[in-house]
Short mmCIF file of C-alpha atoms in Angstrom, two decimals:
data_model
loop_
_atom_site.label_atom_id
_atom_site.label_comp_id
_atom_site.label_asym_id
_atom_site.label_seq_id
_atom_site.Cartn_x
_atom_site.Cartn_y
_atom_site.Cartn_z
CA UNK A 817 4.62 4.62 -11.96
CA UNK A 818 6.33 6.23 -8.70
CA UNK A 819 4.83 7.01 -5.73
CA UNK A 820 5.13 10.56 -6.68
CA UNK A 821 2.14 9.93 -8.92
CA UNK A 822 -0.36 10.12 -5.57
CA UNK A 823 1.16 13.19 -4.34
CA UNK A 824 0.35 15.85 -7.16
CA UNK A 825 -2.41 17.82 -8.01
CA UNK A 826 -2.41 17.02 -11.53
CA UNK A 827 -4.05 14.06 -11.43
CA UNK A 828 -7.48 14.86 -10.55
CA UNK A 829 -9.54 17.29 -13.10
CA UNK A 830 -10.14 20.72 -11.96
CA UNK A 831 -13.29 20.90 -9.26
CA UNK A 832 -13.26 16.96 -9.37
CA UNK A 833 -12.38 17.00 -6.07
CA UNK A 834 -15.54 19.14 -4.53
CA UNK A 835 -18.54 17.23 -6.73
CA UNK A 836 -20.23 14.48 -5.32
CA UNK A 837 -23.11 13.04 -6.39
CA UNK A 838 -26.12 15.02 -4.65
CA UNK A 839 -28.45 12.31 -4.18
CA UNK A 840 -25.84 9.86 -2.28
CA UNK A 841 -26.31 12.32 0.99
CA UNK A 842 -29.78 10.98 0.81
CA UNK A 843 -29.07 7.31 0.18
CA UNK A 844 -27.04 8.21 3.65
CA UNK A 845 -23.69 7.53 1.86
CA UNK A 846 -22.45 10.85 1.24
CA UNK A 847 -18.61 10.58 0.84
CA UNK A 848 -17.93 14.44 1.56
CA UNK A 849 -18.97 13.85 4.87
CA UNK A 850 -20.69 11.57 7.32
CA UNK A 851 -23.64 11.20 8.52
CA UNK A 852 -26.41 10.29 10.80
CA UNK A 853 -29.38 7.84 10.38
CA UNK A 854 -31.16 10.08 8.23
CA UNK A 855 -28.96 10.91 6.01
CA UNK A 856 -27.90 14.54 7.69
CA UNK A 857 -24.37 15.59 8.63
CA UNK A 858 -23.65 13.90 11.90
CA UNK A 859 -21.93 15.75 14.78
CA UNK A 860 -18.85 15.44 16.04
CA UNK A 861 -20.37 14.06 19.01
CA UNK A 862 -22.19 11.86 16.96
CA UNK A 863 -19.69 10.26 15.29
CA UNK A 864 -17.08 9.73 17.60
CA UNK A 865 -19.98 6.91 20.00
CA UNK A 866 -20.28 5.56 16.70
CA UNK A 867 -16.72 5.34 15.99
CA UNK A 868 -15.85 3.94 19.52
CA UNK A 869 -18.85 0.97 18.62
CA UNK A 870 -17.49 -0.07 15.38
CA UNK A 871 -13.44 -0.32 16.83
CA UNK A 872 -14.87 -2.99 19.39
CA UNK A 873 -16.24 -5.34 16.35
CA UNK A 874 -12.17 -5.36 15.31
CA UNK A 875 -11.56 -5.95 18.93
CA UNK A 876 -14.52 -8.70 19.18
CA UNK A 877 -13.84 -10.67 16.00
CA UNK A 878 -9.75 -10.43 15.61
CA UNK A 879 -9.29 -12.97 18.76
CA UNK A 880 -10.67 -15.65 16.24
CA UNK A 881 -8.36 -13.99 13.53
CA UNK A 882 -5.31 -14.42 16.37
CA UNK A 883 -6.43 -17.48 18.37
CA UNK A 884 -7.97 -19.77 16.33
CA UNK A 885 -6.40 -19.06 12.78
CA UNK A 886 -2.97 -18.21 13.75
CA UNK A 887 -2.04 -20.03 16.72
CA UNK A 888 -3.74 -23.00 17.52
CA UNK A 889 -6.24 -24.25 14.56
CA UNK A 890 -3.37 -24.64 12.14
CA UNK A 891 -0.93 -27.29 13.95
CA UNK A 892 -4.18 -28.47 16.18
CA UNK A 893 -6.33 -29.48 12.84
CA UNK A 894 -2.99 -30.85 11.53
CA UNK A 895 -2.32 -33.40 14.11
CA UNK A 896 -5.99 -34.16 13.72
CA UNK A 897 -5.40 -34.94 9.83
CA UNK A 898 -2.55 -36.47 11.01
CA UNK A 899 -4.30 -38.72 13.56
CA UNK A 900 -6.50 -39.83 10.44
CA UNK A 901 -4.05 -40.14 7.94
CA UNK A 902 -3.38 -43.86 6.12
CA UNK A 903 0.03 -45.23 5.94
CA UNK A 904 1.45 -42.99 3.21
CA UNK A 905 0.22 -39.85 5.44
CA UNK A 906 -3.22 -39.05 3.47
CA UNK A 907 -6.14 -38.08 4.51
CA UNK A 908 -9.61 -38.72 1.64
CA UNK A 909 -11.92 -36.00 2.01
CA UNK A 910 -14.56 -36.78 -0.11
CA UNK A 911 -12.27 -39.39 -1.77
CA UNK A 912 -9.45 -36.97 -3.04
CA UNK A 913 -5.74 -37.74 -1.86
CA UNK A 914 -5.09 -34.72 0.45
CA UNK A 915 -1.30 -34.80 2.29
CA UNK A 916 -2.33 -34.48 6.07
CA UNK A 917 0.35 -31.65 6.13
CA UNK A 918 -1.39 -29.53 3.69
CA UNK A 919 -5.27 -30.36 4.59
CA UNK A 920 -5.63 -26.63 6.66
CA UNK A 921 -4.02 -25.29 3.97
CA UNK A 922 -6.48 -26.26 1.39
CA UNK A 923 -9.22 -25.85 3.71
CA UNK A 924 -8.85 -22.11 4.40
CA UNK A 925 -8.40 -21.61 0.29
CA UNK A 926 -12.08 -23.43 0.49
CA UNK A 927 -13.16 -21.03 3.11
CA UNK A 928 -12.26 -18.03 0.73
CA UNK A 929 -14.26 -19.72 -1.89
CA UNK A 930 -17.46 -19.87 -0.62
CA UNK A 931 -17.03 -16.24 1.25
CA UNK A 932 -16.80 -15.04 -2.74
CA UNK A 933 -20.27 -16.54 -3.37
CA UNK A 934 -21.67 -15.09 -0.53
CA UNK A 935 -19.83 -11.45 0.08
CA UNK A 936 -21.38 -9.88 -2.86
CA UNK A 937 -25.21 -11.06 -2.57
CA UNK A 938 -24.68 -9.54 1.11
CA UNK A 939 -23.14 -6.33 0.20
CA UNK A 940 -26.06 -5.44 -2.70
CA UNK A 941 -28.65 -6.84 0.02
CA UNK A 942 -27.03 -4.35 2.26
CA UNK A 943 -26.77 -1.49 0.41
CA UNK A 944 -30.58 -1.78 -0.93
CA UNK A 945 -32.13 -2.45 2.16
CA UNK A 946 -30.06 0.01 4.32
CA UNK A 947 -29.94 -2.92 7.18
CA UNK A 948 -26.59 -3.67 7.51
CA UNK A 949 -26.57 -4.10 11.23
CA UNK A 950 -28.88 -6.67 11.13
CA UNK A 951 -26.82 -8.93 8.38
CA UNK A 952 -23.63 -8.07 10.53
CA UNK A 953 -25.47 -9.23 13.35
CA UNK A 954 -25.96 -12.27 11.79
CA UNK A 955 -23.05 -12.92 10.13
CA UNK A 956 -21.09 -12.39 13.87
CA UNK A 957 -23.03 -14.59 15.14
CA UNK A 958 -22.59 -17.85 12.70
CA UNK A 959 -19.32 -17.29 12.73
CA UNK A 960 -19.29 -17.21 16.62
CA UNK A 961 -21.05 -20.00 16.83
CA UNK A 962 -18.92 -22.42 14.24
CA UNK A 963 -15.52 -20.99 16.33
CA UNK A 964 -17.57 -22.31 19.54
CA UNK A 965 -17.94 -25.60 18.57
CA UNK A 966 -14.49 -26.35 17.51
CA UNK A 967 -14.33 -27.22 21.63
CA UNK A 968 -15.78 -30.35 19.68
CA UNK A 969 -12.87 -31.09 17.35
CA UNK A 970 -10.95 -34.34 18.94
CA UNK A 971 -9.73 -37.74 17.76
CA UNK A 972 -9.48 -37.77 14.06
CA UNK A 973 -12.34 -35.20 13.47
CA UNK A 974 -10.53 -33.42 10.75
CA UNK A 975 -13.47 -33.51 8.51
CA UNK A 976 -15.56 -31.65 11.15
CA UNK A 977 -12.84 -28.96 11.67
CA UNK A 978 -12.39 -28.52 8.39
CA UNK A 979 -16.29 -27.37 8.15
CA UNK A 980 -16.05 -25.74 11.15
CA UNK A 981 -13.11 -23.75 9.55
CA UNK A 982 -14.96 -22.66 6.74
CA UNK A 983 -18.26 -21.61 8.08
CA UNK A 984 -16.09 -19.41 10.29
CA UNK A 985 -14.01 -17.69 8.30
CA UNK A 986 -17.15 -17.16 5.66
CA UNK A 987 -18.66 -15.47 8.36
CA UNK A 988 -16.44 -13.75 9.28
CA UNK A 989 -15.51 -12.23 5.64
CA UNK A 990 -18.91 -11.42 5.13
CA UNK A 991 -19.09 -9.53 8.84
CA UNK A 992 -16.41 -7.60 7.54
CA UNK A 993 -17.95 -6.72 4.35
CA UNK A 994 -20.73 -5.02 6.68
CA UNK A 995 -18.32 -3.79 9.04
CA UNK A 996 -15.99 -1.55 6.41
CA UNK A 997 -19.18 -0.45 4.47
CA UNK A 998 -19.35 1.71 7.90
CA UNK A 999 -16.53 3.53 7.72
CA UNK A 1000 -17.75 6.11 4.68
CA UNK A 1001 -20.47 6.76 6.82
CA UNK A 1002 -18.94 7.39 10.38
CA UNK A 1003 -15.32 9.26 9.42
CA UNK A 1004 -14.92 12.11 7.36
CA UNK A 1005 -12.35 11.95 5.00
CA UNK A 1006 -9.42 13.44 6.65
CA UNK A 1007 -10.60 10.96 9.77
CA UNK A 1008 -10.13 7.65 8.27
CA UNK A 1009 -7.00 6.77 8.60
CA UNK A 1010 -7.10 7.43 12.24
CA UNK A 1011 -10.27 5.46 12.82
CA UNK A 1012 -9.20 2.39 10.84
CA UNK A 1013 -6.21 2.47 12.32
CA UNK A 1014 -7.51 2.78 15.81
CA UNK A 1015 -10.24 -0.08 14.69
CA UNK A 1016 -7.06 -2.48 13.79
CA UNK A 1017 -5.39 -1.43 17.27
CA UNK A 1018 -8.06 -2.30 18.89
CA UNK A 1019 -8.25 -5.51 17.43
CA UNK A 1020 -4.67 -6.43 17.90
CA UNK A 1021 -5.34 -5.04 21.37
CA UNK A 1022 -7.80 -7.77 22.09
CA UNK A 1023 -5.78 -10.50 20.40
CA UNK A 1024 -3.02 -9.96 22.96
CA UNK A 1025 -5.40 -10.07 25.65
CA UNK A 1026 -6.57 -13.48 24.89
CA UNK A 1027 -3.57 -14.69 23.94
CA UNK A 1028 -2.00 -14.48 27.45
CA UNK A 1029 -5.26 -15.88 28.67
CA UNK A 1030 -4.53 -19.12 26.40
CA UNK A 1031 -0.53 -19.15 27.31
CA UNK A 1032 -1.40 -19.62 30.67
CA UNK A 1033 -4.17 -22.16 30.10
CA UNK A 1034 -2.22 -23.51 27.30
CA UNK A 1035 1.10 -23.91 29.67
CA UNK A 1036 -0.75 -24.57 32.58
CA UNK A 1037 -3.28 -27.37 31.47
CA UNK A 1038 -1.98 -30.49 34.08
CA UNK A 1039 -2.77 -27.59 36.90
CA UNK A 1040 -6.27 -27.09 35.67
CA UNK A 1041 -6.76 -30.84 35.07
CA UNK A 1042 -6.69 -30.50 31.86
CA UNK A 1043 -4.96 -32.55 28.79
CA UNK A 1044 -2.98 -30.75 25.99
CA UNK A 1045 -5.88 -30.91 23.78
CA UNK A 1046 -8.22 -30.13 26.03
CA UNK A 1047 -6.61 -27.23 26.64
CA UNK A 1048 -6.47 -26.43 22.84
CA UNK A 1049 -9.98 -26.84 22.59
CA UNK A 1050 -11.25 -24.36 25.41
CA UNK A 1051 -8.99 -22.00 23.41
CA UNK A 1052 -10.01 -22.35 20.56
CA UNK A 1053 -13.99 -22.58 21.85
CA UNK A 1054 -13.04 -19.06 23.67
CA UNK A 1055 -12.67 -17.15 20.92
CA UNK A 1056 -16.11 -17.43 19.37
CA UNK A 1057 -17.60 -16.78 22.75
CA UNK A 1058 -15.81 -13.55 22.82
CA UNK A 1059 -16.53 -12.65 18.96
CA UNK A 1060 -20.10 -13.46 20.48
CA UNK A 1061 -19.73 -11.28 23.25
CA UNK A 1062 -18.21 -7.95 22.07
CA UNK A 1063 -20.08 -7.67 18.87
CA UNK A 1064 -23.11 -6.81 21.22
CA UNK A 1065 -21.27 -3.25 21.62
CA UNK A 1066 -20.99 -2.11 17.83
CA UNK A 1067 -24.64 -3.73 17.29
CA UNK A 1068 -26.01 -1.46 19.64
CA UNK A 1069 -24.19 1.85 18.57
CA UNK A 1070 -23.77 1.91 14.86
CA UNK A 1071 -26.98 2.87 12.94
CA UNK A 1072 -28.36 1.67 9.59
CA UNK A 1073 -28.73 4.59 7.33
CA UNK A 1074 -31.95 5.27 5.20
CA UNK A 1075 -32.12 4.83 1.57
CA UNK A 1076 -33.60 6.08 -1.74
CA UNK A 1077 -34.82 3.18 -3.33
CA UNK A 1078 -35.60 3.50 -7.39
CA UNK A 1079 -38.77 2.24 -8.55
CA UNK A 1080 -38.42 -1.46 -8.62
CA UNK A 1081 -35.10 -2.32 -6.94
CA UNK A 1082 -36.03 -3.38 -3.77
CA UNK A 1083 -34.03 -5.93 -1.95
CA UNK A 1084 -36.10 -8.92 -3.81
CA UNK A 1085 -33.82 -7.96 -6.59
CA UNK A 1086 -30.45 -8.20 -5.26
CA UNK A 1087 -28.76 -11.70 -5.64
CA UNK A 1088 -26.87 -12.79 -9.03
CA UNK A 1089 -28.84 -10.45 -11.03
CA UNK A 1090 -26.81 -7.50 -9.25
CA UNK A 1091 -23.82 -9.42 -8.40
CA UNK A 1092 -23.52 -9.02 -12.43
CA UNK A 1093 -24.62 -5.22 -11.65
CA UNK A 1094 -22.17 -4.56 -9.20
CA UNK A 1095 -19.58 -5.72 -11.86
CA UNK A 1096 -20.74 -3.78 -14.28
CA UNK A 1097 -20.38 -0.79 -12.53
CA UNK A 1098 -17.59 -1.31 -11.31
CA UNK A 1099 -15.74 -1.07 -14.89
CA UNK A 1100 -17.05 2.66 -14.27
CA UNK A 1101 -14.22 3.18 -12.54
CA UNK A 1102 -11.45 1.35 -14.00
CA UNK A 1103 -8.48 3.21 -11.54
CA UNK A 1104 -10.67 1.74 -8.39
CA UNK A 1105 -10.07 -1.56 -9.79
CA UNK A 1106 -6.57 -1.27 -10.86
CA UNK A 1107 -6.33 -0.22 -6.87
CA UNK A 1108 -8.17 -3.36 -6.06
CA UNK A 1109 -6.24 -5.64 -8.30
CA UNK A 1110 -2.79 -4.40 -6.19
CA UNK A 1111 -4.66 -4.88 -3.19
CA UNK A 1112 -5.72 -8.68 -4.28
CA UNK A 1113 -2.29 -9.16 -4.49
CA UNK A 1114 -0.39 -8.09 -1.96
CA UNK A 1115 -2.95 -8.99 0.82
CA UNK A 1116 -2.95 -12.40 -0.50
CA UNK A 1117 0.47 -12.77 0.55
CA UNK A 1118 -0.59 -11.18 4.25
CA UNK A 1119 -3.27 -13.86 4.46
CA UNK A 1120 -1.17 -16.61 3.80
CA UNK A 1121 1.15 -15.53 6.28
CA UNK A 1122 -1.14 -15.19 8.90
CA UNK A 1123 -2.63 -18.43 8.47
CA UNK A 1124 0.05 -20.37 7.63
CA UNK A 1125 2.75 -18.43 10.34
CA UNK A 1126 2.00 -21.27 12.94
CA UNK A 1127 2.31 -23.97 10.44
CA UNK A 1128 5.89 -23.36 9.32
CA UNK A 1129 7.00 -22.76 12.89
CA UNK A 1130 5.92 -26.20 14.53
CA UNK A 1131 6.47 -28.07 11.83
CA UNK A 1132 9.68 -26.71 9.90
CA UNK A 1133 11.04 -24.97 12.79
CA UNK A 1134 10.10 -27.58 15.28
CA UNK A 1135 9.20 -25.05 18.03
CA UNK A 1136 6.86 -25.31 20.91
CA UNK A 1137 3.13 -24.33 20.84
CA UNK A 1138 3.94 -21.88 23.69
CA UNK A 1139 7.24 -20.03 21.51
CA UNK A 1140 4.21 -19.83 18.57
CA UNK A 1141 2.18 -18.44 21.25
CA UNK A 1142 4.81 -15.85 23.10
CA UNK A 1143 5.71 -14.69 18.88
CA UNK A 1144 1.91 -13.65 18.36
CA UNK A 1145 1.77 -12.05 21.25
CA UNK A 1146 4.95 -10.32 20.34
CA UNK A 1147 2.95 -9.43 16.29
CA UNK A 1148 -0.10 -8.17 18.62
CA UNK A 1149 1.53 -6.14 20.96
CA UNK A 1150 3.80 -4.45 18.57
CA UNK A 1151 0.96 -4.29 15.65
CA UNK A 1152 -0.89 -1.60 17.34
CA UNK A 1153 2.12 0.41 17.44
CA UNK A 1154 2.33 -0.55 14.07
CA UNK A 1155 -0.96 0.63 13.05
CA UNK A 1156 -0.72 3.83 15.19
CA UNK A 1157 2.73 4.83 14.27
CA UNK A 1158 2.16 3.94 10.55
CA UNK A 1159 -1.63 6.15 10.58
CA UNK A 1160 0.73 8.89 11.52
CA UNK A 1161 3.21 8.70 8.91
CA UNK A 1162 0.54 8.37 6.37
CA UNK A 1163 -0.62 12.11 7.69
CA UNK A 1164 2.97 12.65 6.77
CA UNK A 1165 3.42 11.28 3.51
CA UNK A 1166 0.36 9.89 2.57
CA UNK A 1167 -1.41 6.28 3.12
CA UNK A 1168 0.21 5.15 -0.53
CA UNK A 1169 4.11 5.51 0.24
CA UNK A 1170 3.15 4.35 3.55
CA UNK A 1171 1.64 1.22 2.37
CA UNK A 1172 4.44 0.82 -0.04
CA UNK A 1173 7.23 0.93 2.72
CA UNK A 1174 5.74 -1.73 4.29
CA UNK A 1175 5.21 -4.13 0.95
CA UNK A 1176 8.60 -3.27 0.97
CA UNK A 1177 9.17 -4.43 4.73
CA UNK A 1178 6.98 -7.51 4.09
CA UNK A 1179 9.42 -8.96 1.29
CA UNK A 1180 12.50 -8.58 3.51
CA UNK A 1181 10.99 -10.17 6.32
CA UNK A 1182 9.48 -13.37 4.04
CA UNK A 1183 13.04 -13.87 2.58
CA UNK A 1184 14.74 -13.18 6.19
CA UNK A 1185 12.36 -15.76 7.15
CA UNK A 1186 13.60 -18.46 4.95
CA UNK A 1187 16.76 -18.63 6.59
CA UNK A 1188 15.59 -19.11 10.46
CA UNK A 1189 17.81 -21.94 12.29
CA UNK A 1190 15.22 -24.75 13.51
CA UNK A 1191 14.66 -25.09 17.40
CA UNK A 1192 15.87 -21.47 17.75
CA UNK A 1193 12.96 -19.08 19.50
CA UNK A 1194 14.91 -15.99 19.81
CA UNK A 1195 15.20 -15.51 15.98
CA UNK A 1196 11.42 -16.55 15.58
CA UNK A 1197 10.48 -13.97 17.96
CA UNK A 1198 12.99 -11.32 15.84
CA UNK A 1199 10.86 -12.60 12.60
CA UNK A 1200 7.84 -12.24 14.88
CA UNK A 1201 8.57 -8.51 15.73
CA UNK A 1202 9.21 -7.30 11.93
CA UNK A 1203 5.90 -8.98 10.83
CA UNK A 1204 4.24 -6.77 13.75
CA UNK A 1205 5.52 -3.39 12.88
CA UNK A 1206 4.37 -3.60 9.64
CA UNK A 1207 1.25 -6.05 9.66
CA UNK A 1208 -1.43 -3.62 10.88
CA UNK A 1209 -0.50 -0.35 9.92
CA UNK A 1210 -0.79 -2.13 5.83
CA UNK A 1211 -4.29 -3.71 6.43
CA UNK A 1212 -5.74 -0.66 8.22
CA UNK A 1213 -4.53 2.35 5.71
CA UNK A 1214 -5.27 0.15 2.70
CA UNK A 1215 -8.72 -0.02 4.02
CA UNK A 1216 -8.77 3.55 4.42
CA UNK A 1217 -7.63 4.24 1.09
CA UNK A 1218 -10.29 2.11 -0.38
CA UNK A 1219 -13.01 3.92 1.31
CA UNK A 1220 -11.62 7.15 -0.50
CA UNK A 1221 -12.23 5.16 -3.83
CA UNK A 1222 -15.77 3.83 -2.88
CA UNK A 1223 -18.52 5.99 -5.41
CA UNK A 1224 -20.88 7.35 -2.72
CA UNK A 1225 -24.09 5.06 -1.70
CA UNK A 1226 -22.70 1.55 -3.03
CA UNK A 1227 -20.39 1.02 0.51
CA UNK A 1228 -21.43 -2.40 0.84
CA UNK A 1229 -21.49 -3.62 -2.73
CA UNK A 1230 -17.75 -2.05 -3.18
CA UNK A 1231 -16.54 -3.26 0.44
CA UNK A 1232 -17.94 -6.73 -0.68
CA UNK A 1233 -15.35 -6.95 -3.95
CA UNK A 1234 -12.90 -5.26 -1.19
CA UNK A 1235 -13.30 -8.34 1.00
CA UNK A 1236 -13.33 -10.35 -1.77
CA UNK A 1237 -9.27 -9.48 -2.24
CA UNK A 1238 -9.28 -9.18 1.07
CA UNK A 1239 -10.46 -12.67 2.13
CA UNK A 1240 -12.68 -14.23 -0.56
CA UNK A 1241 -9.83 -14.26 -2.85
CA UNK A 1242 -7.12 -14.62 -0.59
CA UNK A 1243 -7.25 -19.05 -1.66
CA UNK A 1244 -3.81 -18.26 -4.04
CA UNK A 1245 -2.02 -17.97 -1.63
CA UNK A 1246 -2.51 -20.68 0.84
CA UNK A 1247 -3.11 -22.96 -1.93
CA UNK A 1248 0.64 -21.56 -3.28
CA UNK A 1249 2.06 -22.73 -0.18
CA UNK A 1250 0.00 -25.54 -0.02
CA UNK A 1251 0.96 -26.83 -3.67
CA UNK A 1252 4.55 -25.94 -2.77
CA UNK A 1253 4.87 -28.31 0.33
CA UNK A 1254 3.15 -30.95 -1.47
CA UNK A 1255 5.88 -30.92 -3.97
CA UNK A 1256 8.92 -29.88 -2.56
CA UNK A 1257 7.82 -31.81 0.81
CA UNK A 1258 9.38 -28.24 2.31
CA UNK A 1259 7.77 -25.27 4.48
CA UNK A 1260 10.70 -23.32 3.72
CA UNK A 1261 10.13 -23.50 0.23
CA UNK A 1262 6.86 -22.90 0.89
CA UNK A 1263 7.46 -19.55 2.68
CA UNK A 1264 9.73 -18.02 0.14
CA UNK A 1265 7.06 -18.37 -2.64
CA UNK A 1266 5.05 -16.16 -1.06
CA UNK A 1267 7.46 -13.30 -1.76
CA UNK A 1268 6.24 -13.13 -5.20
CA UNK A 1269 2.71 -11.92 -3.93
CA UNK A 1270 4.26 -8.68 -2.43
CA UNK A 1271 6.80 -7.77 -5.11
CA UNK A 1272 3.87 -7.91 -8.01
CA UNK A 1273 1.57 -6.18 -5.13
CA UNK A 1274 4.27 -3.07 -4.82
CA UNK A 1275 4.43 -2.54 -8.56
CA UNK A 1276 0.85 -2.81 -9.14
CA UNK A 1277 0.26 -0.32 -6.15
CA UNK A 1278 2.56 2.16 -7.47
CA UNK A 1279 1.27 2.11 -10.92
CA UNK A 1280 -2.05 3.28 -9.75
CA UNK A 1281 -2.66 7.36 -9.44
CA UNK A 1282 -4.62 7.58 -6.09
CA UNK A 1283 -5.65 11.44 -6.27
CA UNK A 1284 -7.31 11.23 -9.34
CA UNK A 1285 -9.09 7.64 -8.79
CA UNK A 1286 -10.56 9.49 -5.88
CA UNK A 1287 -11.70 12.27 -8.03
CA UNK A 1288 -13.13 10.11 -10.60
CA UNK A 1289 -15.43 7.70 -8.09
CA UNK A 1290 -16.62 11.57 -6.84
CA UNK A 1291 -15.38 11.51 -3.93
CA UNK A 1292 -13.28 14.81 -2.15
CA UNK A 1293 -9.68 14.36 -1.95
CA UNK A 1294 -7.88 14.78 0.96
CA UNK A 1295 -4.46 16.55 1.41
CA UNK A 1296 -2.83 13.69 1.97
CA UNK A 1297 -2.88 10.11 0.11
#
């Protein structure tokens, strides 16, 4: 049950460690060491232009993670709803009583839902075809193009953001099912906790950037001729044209592997048929899943607060879009510290007590949170700066950690149930704090119930025996976990 569990020797079987399966260096998915196109062991030289591609689709995609889903879609699409709301403050999508107040909420748990019917047909396409670049290409770019068009989202459109929201955030699950599946393939083991935690830096890097862009449109707008939601808009609209942008860079360095097809399971297979496959194999390794099941946990409560952060400051806090806007600077700016400082502490003790710190960190912060004074920035910003030191260091090394526990050649189909507790499944929690509000007619109450998530998350995590999950998907184990 303690973290102690990860750190001995005892867990994996004698010679687990070295045996991988021999024929997943030719499906190009080796696990003992990277490679290139071919399937051969890639040079150094090799992997580091690939490894400098895929950080930039973290720094092309995690403005519309920042801009759109933190800081401006939540209250913007809220005061939309609102706009269209009857008497009794409703909006009737499709004819169901929705509270204005909670309609983002419920439509980013609607997002989630339809990225779980999709992430898994994508990852087995992926993995069977070997042509994951062109399905991230794809993927990027629908997404892109739905965060564009939310320029479009005035008046009482809150149906059409509420689409636009979904088709976004699908995409942009499914990009990162594609976009993880890489890292097996372009790190070596004792490399990936550096790499994902320079990919997260990089993304939080790029999310500040654009976020001082918007503060001074945003602050700014009667100088540019420009109304408050106007102003919104552009912002909003900007963040899919940079997504659009920057994923140009990792298309054209990271390269699709080649595969070993068996007789019979060509891509024309793939769809429900091995969803059900995927699953089944899966229960191969049951300690993978336990780690998964922690994951689904925890990073539901992460979710939530990301895209529900803004929410509970305009409206329960009553503070200005630019404080909401100066406090996610303040999480990006401080995150890649985060993620840097907390990659090197997991060389130190290992990405499982590291991770577990910061659960740790995440359920003082929720609970600190409860208690903010309205119409009081400074202590915002202070809630703003804990999130940040811990936020990106606990998404990038549990990414890392998965990729240790990820049997060799099925990258895509694993990340796909990885992104499925990563985002797919991530509709608990905002519907949680959506369900709570509606109730209790409180953010604050809303916020505290998220605690839960990260409390059951630490216990499950610390139940699970990392060393010898990675010996029993095949996989080498590193010194440190």
């Amino acid at each position: 049950m303690s973290a102690r569990d990860s750190g001995t020797s005892g867990d994996a079987e004698p010679g687990a460690a070295d045996r991988a399966p021999s024929a997943a260096t030719a499906d190009g998915g080796g696990d003992d060491r990277a490679t290139d196109a071919a399937g051969a062991p890639a040079s150094a030289a090799a992997r580091r232009r690939e490894q400098h591609g895929w950080y930039f689709y973290d720094f092309a995609c995690s403005v519309y993670s920042t801009s759109v889903l933190t800081v401006f879609l939540g209250p913007y699409l809220t005061s939309v709803a609102k706009a269209a709301a009857d008497a009794e403050g409703y909006v009737h999508p499709l004819g169901v009583p929705v509270r204005a107040g909670s309609f983002f909420a419920y439509s980013v748990s609607a997002s989630v839902l339809v990225a779980v019917l999709i992430m898994p047909l994508v990852g087995a396409l992926a993995d069977r075809s070997g042509r994951k670049k062109p399905l991230l290409a794809v993927a990027a770019y629908t997404g892109a193009a739905a965060a564009a068009g939310m320029f479009f989202l005035d008046g009482d459109r809150y149906l059409l953001g509420g689409l636009l929201l979904i088709v976004a955030n699908a995409s942009l699950a499914v990009s990162m099912v594609l976009y993880n599946a890489f890292l097996p393939q372009i790190a070596t083991p004792d490399e990936r906790d550096t790499v994902s935690s320079r990919g997260w830096a990089f993304g939080y890097t790029s999310g500040a950037i654009v976020l001082v862009l918007n503060l001074v449109l945003y602050q700014g707008h009667d100088s540019f001729g420009l109304t408050e939601s106007e102003a919104v808009r552009i912002c909003l609209a900007s963040a899919g044209v940079w997504w659009g942008a920057f994923a140009l860079i990792p298309l054209r360095r990271l390269r699709d592997r080649t595969v070993v097809r068996e007789a019979g399971a060509g891509p024309a297979v793939s769809g429900w048929k091995q969803l059900v496959a995927t699953l089944k194999d899966m229960r191969r390794y049951p300690l993978t899943l336990s780690f998964l099941l922690a994951y689904l946990v925890y990073n539901d409560g992460v979710q939530t607060v990301i895209s529900q952060a803004s929410v509970y400051g305009s409206e329960e806090l009553e503070l200005e879009q630019s404080t909401l806007i100066v406090a996610v600077l303040l999480v990006q700016v401080l995150a890649v510290a985060g993620a840097l400082g907390m990659g090197r502490l997991a060389r130190v003790y290992g990405a499982k007590r590291t991770i577990l710190g910061s659960l740790a960190a995440w359920a003082v912060t929720l609970a600190a949170g409860y208690f903010l004074p309205a119409r009081t920035p400074m202590w915002f910003f202070a809630l703003a700066a804990m999130i940040g030191l811990v936020l990106g260091g606990s998404q990038a090394l549990s990414r890392s950690l998965f990729s240790h526990l990820v049997p060799a050649g099925k990258e895509a189909e694993y990340f796909s149930a990885y992104e499925m507790s990563d985002r797919g499944l991530s509709w608990v929690g905002p519907l949680v704090f959506g369900l709570t509000y509606q109730l209790t007619g409180s953010y604050r109450d809303a916020i505290i119930s998220l605690v839960v998530f990260f409390a059951l998350g630490f216990v499950l995590l610390a139940r699970v025996p990392v060393r010898r999950a990675v010996a029993a998907a095949g996989n080498p184990v590193p010194e440190r976990l």
